Tab-separated table of C-alpha atoms in Angstrom:
chain	number	residue	atom	x	y	z
A	241	MET	CA	53.116	186.886	55.302
A	242	PRO	CA	56.405	188.809	54.741
A	243	THR	CA	59.305	186.843	53.345
A	244	THR	CA	62.050	186.023	55.889
A	245	PRO	CA	65.467	187.300	54.679
A	246	THR	CA	67.920	184.594	53.760
A	247	VAL	CA	70.418	185.707	56.377
A	248	HIS	CA	67.780	185.186	59.117
A	249	PHE	CA	66.972	181.771	57.715
A	250	GLU	CA	70.603	180.762	57.797
A	251	ALA	CA	70.996	182.071	61.345
A	252	ALA	CA	67.893	180.170	62.435
A	253	SER	CA	69.240	177.023	60.782
A	254	THR	CA	72.504	177.394	62.675
A	255	LEU	CA	70.672	177.805	65.978
A	256	ALA	CA	68.663	174.689	65.264
A	257	VAL	CA	71.745	172.624	64.466
A	258	VAL	CA	73.604	173.848	67.587
A	259	VAL	CA	70.698	173.299	69.976
A	260	SER	CA	69.924	169.791	68.680
A	261	SER	CA	73.545	168.617	68.451
A	262	ASN	CA	74.556	165.467	70.348
A	263	GLU	CA	77.934	167.087	71.000
A	264	PRO	CA	78.503	169.777	73.666
A	265	LEU	CA	78.483	173.031	71.581
A	266	LEU	CA	78.320	176.738	72.292
A	267	PHE	CA	77.375	179.349	69.737
A	268	LEU	CA	79.061	182.631	70.792
A	269	SER	CA	79.058	186.232	69.688
A	270	GLU	CA	82.257	188.178	69.170
A	271	ASP	CA	82.100	189.557	72.731
A	272	LEU	CA	81.712	185.965	74.081
A	273	LYS	CA	78.008	186.175	74.834
A	274	VAL	CA	76.160	182.836	74.406
A	275	ILE	CA	73.719	182.888	71.522
A	276	ALA	CA	72.776	179.218	71.965
A	277	ALA	CA	73.979	176.057	73.654
A	278	SER	CA	73.310	172.478	72.754
A	279	ALA	CA	71.175	170.439	75.123
A	280	SER	CA	74.095	167.999	75.477
A	281	PHE	CA	76.301	170.867	76.729
A	282	CYS	CA	73.765	171.855	79.390
A	283	ARG	CA	73.353	168.205	80.482
A	284	ALA	CA	77.068	167.530	80.571
A	285	PHE	CA	77.884	170.517	82.746
A	286	GLU	CA	74.638	170.678	84.739
A	287	ILE	CA	73.521	174.087	83.517
A	288	ASP	CA	69.886	175.140	83.273
A	289	PRO	CA	69.255	175.743	79.522
A	290	ALA	CA	66.912	178.662	80.323
A	291	THR	CA	69.765	180.581	81.966
A	292	VAL	CA	72.227	180.301	79.072
A	293	PRO	CA	71.213	182.575	76.128
A	294	GLY	CA	72.480	186.129	76.456
A	295	ARG	CA	74.911	185.424	79.250
A	296	ARG	CA	78.652	185.740	78.865
A	297	LEU	CA	80.757	182.607	78.787
A	298	SER	CA	82.348	183.603	82.097
A	299	GLU	CA	78.899	183.742	83.747
A	300	LEU	CA	77.795	180.200	82.946
A	301	GLY	CA	77.156	177.873	85.883
A	302	ASN	CA	78.772	179.217	88.981
A	303	GLY	CA	81.464	181.087	87.115
A	304	GLU	CA	83.635	178.044	86.461
A	305	TRP	CA	83.868	179.021	82.771
A	306	ALA	CA	85.598	182.303	83.668
A	307	MET	CA	89.022	181.245	82.251
A	308	PRO	CA	91.167	184.233	81.145
A	309	LYS	CA	93.410	182.140	78.824
A	310	LEU	CA	90.449	180.597	77.052
A	311	ALA	CA	88.753	183.983	76.719
A	312	SER	CA	91.958	185.466	75.256
A	313	LEU	CA	92.251	182.714	72.665
A	314	LEU	CA	88.561	183.017	71.702
A	315	LYS	CA	88.905	186.752	71.155
A	316	ALA	CA	92.061	186.194	69.085
A	317	THR	CA	90.157	183.580	67.055
A	318	ALA	CA	87.334	186.042	66.470
A	319	SER	CA	89.825	188.607	65.215
A	320	GLY	CA	91.361	186.069	62.835
A	321	SER	CA	94.820	186.036	64.483
A	322	ALA	CA	94.582	182.542	66.021
A	323	HIS	CA	92.742	179.222	65.952
A	324	ILE	CA	91.880	176.984	68.896
A	325	GLU	CA	92.720	173.363	68.164
A	326	ALA	CA	92.655	170.710	70.891
A	327	TYR	CA	93.128	173.281	73.625
A	328	GLN	CA	93.013	171.529	77.027
A	329	ILE	CA	91.355	172.993	80.070
A	330	ASP	CA	90.498	171.828	83.569
A	331	LEU	CA	86.933	172.591	84.644
A	332	MET	CA	86.774	172.976	88.423
A	333	ARG	CA	83.456	173.170	90.240
A	334	PRO	CA	82.749	173.297	94.021
A	335	ASN	CA	82.438	169.849	95.609
A	336	GLN	CA	82.838	168.095	92.254
A	337	LYS	CA	85.597	166.183	90.528
A	338	THR	CA	87.742	168.226	88.191
A	339	ARG	CA	86.884	167.520	84.566
A	340	HIS	CA	89.542	167.477	81.857
A	341	LEU	CA	88.185	169.023	78.663
A	342	VAL	CA	89.489	169.480	75.104
A	343	VAL	CA	88.022	172.444	73.189
A	344	ASN	CA	88.121	173.546	69.571
A	345	ALA	CA	86.804	176.824	68.205
A	346	ARG	CA	86.274	178.368	64.763
A	347	THR	CA	84.604	181.411	63.371
A	348	LEU	CA	81.303	180.508	61.728
A	349	ASP	CA	79.781	181.996	58.606
A	350	ASP	CA	76.007	181.772	59.097
A	351	GLY	CA	75.172	184.410	56.509
A	352	ASP	CA	75.418	187.493	58.720
A	353	ILE	CA	78.628	189.137	57.476
A	354	ASP	CA	78.316	192.083	59.860
A	355	HIS	CA	78.823	189.996	62.997
A	356	VAL	CA	81.556	187.507	63.866
A	357	ARG	CA	80.302	184.357	65.528
A	358	LEU	CA	82.187	181.499	67.116
A	359	LEU	CA	81.386	177.833	67.396
A	360	LEU	CA	83.007	176.254	70.465
A	361	ALA	CA	83.086	172.429	70.699
A	362	VAL	CA	83.830	170.753	74.031
A	363	ALA	CA	84.923	167.184	74.621
A	364	ASP	CA	85.209	165.648	78.111
A	365	VAL	CA	88.172	163.331	78.153
A	366	THR	CA	88.261	162.731	81.909
A	367	ASP	CA	86.940	159.179	81.822
A	368	ALA	CA	89.000	158.260	78.779
A	369	ARG	CA	92.154	159.318	80.556
A	370	ALA	CA	91.220	157.461	83.702
A	371	GLU	CA	90.557	154.258	81.777
A	372	ALA	CA	93.863	154.586	79.933
A	373	ARG	CA	95.721	154.981	83.169
A	374	LEU	CA	94.034	151.899	84.627
A	375	LYS	CA	94.716	149.685	81.622
A	376	ASP	CA	98.204	150.746	80.711
A	377	ASP	CA	101.459	149.886	82.380
A	378	LEU	CA	104.195	152.286	83.573
A	379	ILE	CA	105.445	152.975	80.077
A	380	ARG	CA	102.026	154.014	78.920
A	381	ASP	CA	101.636	156.243	81.960
A	382	LYS	CA	104.884	158.004	81.100
A	383	ALA	CA	103.708	158.480	77.509
A	384	ILE	CA	100.491	160.077	78.700
A	385	LEU	CA	102.440	162.399	81.014
A	386	LEU	CA	104.688	163.428	78.108
A	387	GLN	CA	101.687	164.087	75.913
A	388	GLU	CA	100.127	166.209	78.642
A	389	VAL	CA	103.277	168.313	78.836
A	390	GLN	CA	103.387	168.683	75.070
A	391	HIS	CA	99.753	169.822	74.939
A	392	ARG	CA	100.344	172.355	77.678
A	393	VAL	CA	103.415	173.699	75.852
A	394	ALA	CA	101.381	173.927	72.633
A	395	ASN	CA	98.600	175.796	74.493
A	396	SER	CA	101.112	178.310	75.841
A	397	LEU	CA	102.665	178.768	72.374
A	398	GLN	CA	99.255	179.521	70.837
A	399	ILE	CA	98.636	182.179	73.500
A	400	ILE	CA	102.118	183.720	73.093
A	401	ALA	CA	101.768	183.802	69.274
A	402	SER	CA	98.379	185.523	69.396
A	403	VAL	CA	99.657	188.129	71.902
A	404	LEU	CA	102.664	188.885	69.706
A	405	MET	CA	100.477	189.417	66.645
A	406	GLN	CA	98.143	191.693	68.567
A	407	SER	CA	101.144	193.666	69.882
A	408	ALA	CA	102.604	193.962	66.381
A	409	ARG	CA	99.390	195.558	65.151
A	410	ARG	CA	99.475	198.191	67.902
A	411	VAL	CA	103.105	199.406	67.760
A	412	GLN	CA	104.012	202.385	65.592
A	413	SER	CA	107.703	201.619	65.125
A	414	ALA	CA	108.430	199.595	61.979
A	415	GLU	CA	111.556	198.186	63.583
A	416	ALA	CA	109.655	197.062	66.711
A	417	ARG	CA	106.911	195.609	64.515
A	418	GLY	CA	109.531	193.663	62.566
A	419	HIS	CA	111.024	192.230	65.748
A	420	LEU	CA	107.573	191.186	66.945
A	421	HIS	CA	106.856	189.482	63.602
A	422	ASP	CA	110.186	187.661	63.824
A	423	ALA	CA	109.313	186.498	67.345
A	424	HIS	CA	105.884	185.345	66.095
A	425	HIS	CA	107.472	183.300	63.305
A	426	ARG	CA	109.859	181.645	65.797
A	427	VAL	CA	107.040	180.783	68.201
A	428	MET	CA	104.891	179.369	65.338
A	429	SER	CA	107.778	177.267	64.065
A	430	ILE	CA	108.414	175.874	67.543
A	431	ALA	CA	104.689	175.123	67.768
A	432	ALA	CA	104.982	173.189	64.534
A	433	LEU	CA	107.879	171.246	66.037
A	434	GLN	CA	105.841	170.534	69.123
A	435	ARG	CA	102.878	169.221	67.090
A	436	GLN	CA	105.127	166.912	65.112
A	437	LEU	CA	106.871	165.614	68.254
A	438	SER	CA	103.490	164.892	69.907
A	439	THR	CA	102.608	162.458	67.090
A	440	SER	CA	105.955	160.630	67.078
A	441	ALA	CA	106.212	157.236	68.695
A	442	GLY	CA	108.992	155.126	70.184
A	443	GLY	CA	111.167	158.131	71.118
A	444	ASN	CA	112.482	158.620	67.564
A	445	VAL	CA	111.358	161.194	65.028
A	446	GLU	CA	111.338	160.596	61.254
A	447	LEU	CA	113.101	163.651	59.860
A	448	ARG	CA	111.523	163.692	56.386
A	449	ALA	CA	108.000	164.268	57.644
A	450	TYR	CA	109.241	166.428	60.515
A	451	LEU	CA	111.256	168.929	58.439
A	452	THR	CA	108.724	168.900	55.619
A	453	GLN	CA	105.919	169.912	57.995
A	454	LEU	CA	108.129	172.525	59.607
A	455	CYS	CA	109.007	174.159	56.293
A	456	GLN	CA	105.357	174.071	55.161
A	457	SER	CA	104.489	175.980	58.360
A	458	LEU	CA	107.259	178.505	57.793
A	459	GLY	CA	106.241	179.005	54.162
A	460	ALA	CA	102.581	179.465	55.071
A	461	SER	CA	103.389	182.156	57.680
A	462	MET	CA	106.207	184.023	55.842
A	463	ILE	CA	105.799	183.596	52.111
A	464	ALA	CA	103.089	185.874	50.770
A	465	ALA	CA	103.656	184.890	47.104
A	466	PRO	CA	104.318	181.130	46.744
A	467	ASP	CA	104.772	181.572	42.978
A	468	ARG	CA	107.799	183.803	43.762
A	469	LEU	CA	109.465	181.948	46.629
A	470	SER	CA	109.480	178.279	47.498
A	471	ILE	CA	111.043	175.903	50.013
A	472	GLN	CA	112.186	172.432	48.941
A	473	VAL	CA	112.968	169.644	51.416
A	474	THR	CA	115.067	166.587	50.602
A	475	VAL	CA	115.706	164.154	53.460
A	476	ASP	CA	116.733	160.505	53.537
A	477	ASP	CA	115.151	157.857	55.765
A	478	SER	CA	116.860	159.126	58.902
A	479	ALA	CA	115.179	158.981	62.301
A	480	VAL	CA	116.710	160.696	65.317
A	481	GLU	CA	116.006	161.121	69.010
A	482	ALA	CA	113.470	163.779	69.940
A	483	ASP	CA	115.960	166.218	71.467
A	484	VAL	CA	118.171	166.028	68.372
A	485	SER	CA	115.182	166.613	66.115
A	486	VAL	CA	114.268	169.748	68.092
A	487	SER	CA	117.761	171.171	67.651
A	488	LEU	CA	117.781	170.382	63.932
A	489	GLY	CA	114.325	171.881	63.520
A	490	LEU	CA	115.325	175.105	65.269
A	491	ILE	CA	118.488	175.386	63.131
A	492	VAL	CA	116.412	174.966	59.954
A	493	THR	CA	113.924	177.519	61.253
A	494	GLU	CA	116.568	180.173	61.875
A	495	LEU	CA	118.383	179.592	58.533
A	496	VAL	CA	115.122	179.631	56.531
A	497	ILE	CA	113.889	182.786	58.250
A	498	ASN	CA	117.262	184.467	57.579
A	499	ALA	CA	117.140	183.506	53.903
A	500	LEU	CA	113.544	184.668	53.487
A	501	LYS	CA	114.409	188.048	55.085
A	502	HIS	CA	117.672	188.822	53.384
A	503	ALA	CA	118.344	186.646	50.297
A	504	PHE	CA	115.560	187.858	48.017
A	505	PRO	CA	115.187	191.660	48.129
A	506	ASP	CA	113.128	193.713	45.633
A	507	GLU	CA	110.560	190.960	44.952
A	508	ARG	CA	113.320	188.664	43.607
A	509	MET	CA	112.228	185.128	42.727
A	510	GLY	CA	114.037	182.277	44.402
A	511	ARG	CA	114.172	178.945	46.150
A	512	ILE	CA	115.432	177.655	49.490
A	513	ALA	CA	116.569	174.023	49.597
A	514	ILE	CA	116.967	171.923	52.754
A	515	ASP	CA	118.952	168.724	52.403
A	516	TYR	CA	119.671	166.148	55.154
A	517	ARG	CA	121.512	162.874	54.768
A	518	SER	CA	123.257	160.534	57.189
A	519	SER	CA	125.637	157.583	57.258
A	520	GLY	CA	125.859	155.716	60.532
A	521	ASN	CA	126.366	158.310	63.287
A	522	ASP	CA	127.573	160.963	60.813
A	523	TRP	CA	125.166	163.383	59.159
A	524	THR	CA	125.052	166.582	57.106
A	525	LEU	CA	122.386	169.283	57.008
A	526	THR	CA	122.587	171.877	54.258
A	527	VAL	CA	120.389	174.947	53.773
A	528	THR	CA	120.925	176.619	50.372
A	529	ASP	CA	119.299	179.587	48.698
A	530	ASN	CA	119.781	181.016	45.165
A	531	GLY	CA	119.468	184.614	46.317
A	532	ILE	CA	121.915	187.529	46.298
A	533	GLY	CA	124.569	185.750	48.353
A	534	MET	CA	126.272	186.875	51.528
A	535	PRO	CA	127.493	190.532	51.514
A	536	THR	CA	131.124	190.984	52.493
A	537	GLY	CA	133.199	193.737	54.009
A	538	THR	CA	131.295	196.714	55.406
A	539	ASP	CA	128.088	195.435	53.849
A	540	ALA	CA	128.240	192.184	55.824
A	541	PRO	CA	125.365	191.962	58.339
A	542	LYS	CA	126.171	191.867	62.039
A	543	ALA	CA	125.621	188.573	63.803
A	544	GLY	CA	122.182	188.598	65.384
A	545	LEU	CA	120.028	186.439	67.562
A	546	GLY	CA	119.469	183.870	64.802
A	547	THR	CA	123.201	183.398	64.236
A	548	GLY	CA	123.747	182.896	67.957
A	549	ILE	CA	120.958	180.324	68.100
A	550	VAL	CA	122.379	178.324	65.170
A	551	GLU	CA	125.921	178.366	66.576
A	552	ALA	CA	124.788	177.321	70.068
A	553	LEU	CA	122.612	174.465	68.738
A	554	SER	CA	125.372	173.264	66.449
A	555	ARG	CA	127.852	173.144	69.325
A	556	ASN	CA	125.277	171.193	71.339
A	557	LEU	CA	125.035	168.691	68.475
A	558	GLN	CA	128.868	168.540	68.223
A	559	ALA	CA	128.599	169.715	64.598
A	560	GLU	CA	130.701	172.022	62.442
A	561	ILE	CA	129.264	174.947	60.448
A	562	ARG	CA	130.514	176.008	57.047
A	563	LEU	CA	129.281	178.990	55.044
A	564	SER	CA	129.935	178.922	51.303
A	565	ASP	CA	129.042	180.609	48.017
A	566	ALA	CA	126.315	178.696	46.194
A	567	ALA	CA	126.766	180.694	42.973
A	568	PRO	CA	124.202	182.127	43.040
A	569	GLY	CA	123.216	182.480	46.638
A	570	ALA	CA	124.643	181.063	49.804
A	571	ALA	CA	124.818	177.693	51.503
A	572	VAL	CA	125.160	176.835	55.170
A	573	THR	CA	126.371	173.313	55.800
A	574	ILE	CA	126.287	171.742	59.258
A	575	THR	CA	128.184	168.501	59.589
A	576	HIS	CA	128.529	166.039	62.425
A	577	VAL	CA	131.432	163.624	62.157
A	578	GLU	CA	131.990	161.277	65.047
A	579	GLY	CA	135.172	162.359	66.920
A	580	ALA	CA	135.954	165.346	64.660
A	581	GLU	CA	137.294	168.663	66.018
A	582	LEU	CA	134.584	171.308	65.836
A	583	SER	CA	134.346	174.845	64.476
A	584	ALA	CA	130.829	176.222	65.005
A	585	ASP	CA	131.024	179.915	64.182
A	586	LEU	CA	129.095	181.385	61.226
A	587	SER	CA	131.009	184.642	61.403
A	588	THR	CA	134.308	182.982	60.587
A	589	ALA	CA	133.255	179.930	58.581
A	590	ALA	CA	134.455	179.883	55.005
């Protein structure tokens, strides 16, 4: 008998695991054709197992799996430009109750390097949500509603980020590509903020974990050589309301992005430091880099979108902005003092 190639053995093993899984699983090809489905998936969604292999995801059942947003994210995942984590969908079928599902997807290495395959896991959370609503009081109901909104925002951000990356790959203009990459970084940083907010309890956000996770996300997406550039976060035990944390997070995002883009040209080594400390209702946020410093005179950069965002958010927080020489590098200090007169303008701060 001829020897079965290893790659076929690994693929057969994968099929066996998928089909016998107790969890609803789909094994998909790059073009979203179903290679195999677990028996639990077919039972859960009342699909004849014999009709599944070889059909497209959108053709399963009576077409209820034809979801453009899900298909777009799966294709982006297959291309390596996105990941699906806890993406929520509503499965609607004729004459049946709408099911609320949470899906996760990853590319799967089953030994065949010439073909990209996806493993899609589906969890039905309909009953769990119904039970929670029955057991919990009004406060719990409001928390669930907020979590639903946050998940939907996170879903939209994932889609927007993947579209921006795909667009950046297609454009020919370096300037346009740069703007698309900047937009992608902003969307991903906001997604990081959203994930952190969704895990916070009691309406307040602990800033140390919040800003640390945010800067880790920024570093992972923007720093190609961690041995050359680093981001350091120092925060006291402060906890702030969710809307304040969002503003602070967006300010840090814009200042870090600006430093990474402009402070370290020509492969220069450096460090960006974020420091936050508070006393009562007063607080100070400082973002410092040890780069080339701020050009002056005709070399000074024009105020852009990032500057406008920082100034607007600082005004909203009733905080003052001060730009100073860090020798080397530059420092932006944003200070909130209860009852103080404000000056929130980076272009004139000294």
